[in-house]
Coordinates of C-alpha atoms in Angstrom, one line a residue:
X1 CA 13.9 -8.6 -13.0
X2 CA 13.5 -4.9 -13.1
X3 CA 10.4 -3.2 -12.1
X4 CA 9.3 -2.2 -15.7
X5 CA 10.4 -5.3 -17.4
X6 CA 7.7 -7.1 -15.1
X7 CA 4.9 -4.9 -16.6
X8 CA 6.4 -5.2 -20.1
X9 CA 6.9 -8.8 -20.4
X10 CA 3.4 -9.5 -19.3
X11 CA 2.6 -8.0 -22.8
X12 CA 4.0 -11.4 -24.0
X13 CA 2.9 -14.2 -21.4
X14 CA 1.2 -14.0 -18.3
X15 CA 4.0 -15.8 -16.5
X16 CA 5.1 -12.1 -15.5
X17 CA 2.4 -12.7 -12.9
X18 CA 4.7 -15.0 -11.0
X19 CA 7.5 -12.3 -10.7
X20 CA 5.5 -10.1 -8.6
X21 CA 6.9 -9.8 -5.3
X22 CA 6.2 -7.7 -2.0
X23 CA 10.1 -5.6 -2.8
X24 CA 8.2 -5.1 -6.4
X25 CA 4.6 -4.9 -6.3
X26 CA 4.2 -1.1 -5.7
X27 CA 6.4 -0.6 -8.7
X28 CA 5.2 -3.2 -10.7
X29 CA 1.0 -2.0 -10.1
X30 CA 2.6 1.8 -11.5
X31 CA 4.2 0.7 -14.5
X32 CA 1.0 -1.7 -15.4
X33 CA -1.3 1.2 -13.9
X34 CA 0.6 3.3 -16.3
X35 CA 0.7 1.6 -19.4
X36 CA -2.9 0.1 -19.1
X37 CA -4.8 -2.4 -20.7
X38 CA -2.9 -5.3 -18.0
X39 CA -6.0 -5.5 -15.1
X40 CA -4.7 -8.8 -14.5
X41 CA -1.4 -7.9 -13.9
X42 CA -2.9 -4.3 -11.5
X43 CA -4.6 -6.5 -9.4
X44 CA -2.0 -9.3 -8.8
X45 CA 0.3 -6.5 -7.7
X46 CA -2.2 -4.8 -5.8
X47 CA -2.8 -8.2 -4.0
X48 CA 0.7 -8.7 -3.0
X49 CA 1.3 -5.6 -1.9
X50 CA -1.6 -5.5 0.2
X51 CA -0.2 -8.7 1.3
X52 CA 3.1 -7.2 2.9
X53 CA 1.5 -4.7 4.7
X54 CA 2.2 -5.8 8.4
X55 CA 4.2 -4.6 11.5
X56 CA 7.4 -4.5 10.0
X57 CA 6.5 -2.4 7.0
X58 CA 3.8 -0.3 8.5
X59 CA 6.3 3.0 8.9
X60 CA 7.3 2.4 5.0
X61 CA 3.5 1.8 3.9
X62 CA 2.4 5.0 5.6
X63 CA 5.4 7.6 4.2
X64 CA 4.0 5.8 0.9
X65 CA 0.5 6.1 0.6
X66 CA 0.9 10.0 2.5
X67 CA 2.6 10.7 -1.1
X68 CA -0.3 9.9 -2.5
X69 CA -3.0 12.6 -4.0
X70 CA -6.2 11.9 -1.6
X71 CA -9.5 11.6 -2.9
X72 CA -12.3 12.9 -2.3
X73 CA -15.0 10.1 -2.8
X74 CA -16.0 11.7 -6.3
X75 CA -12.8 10.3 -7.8
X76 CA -11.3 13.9 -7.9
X77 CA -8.8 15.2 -5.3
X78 CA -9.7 17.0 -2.5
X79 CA -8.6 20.8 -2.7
X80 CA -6.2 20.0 0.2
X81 CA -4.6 18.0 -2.4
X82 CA -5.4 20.3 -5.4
X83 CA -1.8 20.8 -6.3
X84 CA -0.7 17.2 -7.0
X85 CA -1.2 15.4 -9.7
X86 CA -3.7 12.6 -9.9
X87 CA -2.2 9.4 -9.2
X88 CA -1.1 6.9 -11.8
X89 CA -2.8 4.2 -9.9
X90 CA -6.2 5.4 -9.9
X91 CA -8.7 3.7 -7.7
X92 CA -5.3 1.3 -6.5
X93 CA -4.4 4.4 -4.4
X94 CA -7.2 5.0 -2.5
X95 CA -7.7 1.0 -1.8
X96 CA -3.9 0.8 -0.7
X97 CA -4.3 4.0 1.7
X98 CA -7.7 2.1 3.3
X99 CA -5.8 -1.0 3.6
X100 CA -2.9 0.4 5.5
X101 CA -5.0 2.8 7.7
X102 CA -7.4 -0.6 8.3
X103 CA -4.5 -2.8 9.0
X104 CA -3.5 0.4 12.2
X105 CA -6.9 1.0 13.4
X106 CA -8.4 -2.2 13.2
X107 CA -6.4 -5.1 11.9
X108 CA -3.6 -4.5 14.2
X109 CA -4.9 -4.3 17.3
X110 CA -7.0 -7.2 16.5
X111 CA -4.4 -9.4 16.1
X112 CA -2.3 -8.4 19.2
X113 CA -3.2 -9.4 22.6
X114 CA -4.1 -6.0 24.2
X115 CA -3.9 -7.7 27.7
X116 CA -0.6 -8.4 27.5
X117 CA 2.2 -6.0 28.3
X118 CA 4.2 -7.6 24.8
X119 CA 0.9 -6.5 23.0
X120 CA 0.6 -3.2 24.2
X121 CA 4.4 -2.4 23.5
X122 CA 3.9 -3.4 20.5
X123 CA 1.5 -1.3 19.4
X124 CA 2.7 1.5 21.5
X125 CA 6.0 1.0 19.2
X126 CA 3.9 1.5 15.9
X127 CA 2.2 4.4 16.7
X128 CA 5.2 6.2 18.5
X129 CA 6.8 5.7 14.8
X130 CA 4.3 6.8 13.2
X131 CA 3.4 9.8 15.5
X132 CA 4.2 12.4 12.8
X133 CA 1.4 11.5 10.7
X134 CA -1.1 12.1 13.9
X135 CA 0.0 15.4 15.5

């Protein structure tokens, strides 16, 4: 089912819940986000996306959420940021750029086994894709 027919057809039964899906969510939370009034349907899309966030994705999730206008804790963008436009996902932006940048700095290397020379390339991999983003 196309993206904004998700958001749409929750106007008419909540079934469009079920439809959500981690190739979808980001998509689907926008075209909710944008036509309002569906918090329901915002957060099941935020869940599942948060949901997919992981090992495989992390390159993708980061060249996302770096599109995204930053804030600056006032729920304005910062002036590095000044010339974007606010986002149409509102306080969904800033909690899906803390969940990726949680799942690097603390989920991941949580979960890996640090000790181990598997766990360490693993992580080493990650961050060598992502080493744009930290220069």
């Amino acid at each position: 089912m196309p993206i904004p027919a998700v958001a749409l057809s929750y106007l008419y039964s909540a079934d469009a819940m079920y439809k959500i899906t981690a190739a979808n969510a980001r998509g689907v939370l926008a075209a909710a986000c944008l036509l309002g009034g569906m918090d329901d349907l915002c957060n099941q899309a935020y869940h599942v996306a948060r949901q997919s966030i992981g090992v495989d994705t992390i390159s993708e999730w980061v060249d996302y959420v770096e599109t995204l206008p930053r804030s600056n804790g006032s729920g304005t963008t910062s002036p590095a940021s000044s010339q974007q436009q606010p986002s149409i996902l509102g306080p969904f932006a800033t909690a899906l750029r803390d969940e990726v940048y949680n799942f690097l700095i603390v989920q991941l290397p949580s979960e890996l086994d640090l000790q181990s020379d598997e766990g360490r390339t693993v992580l080493l991999n990650v961050f060598a894709q992502l080493g744009q983003y930290f220069r």
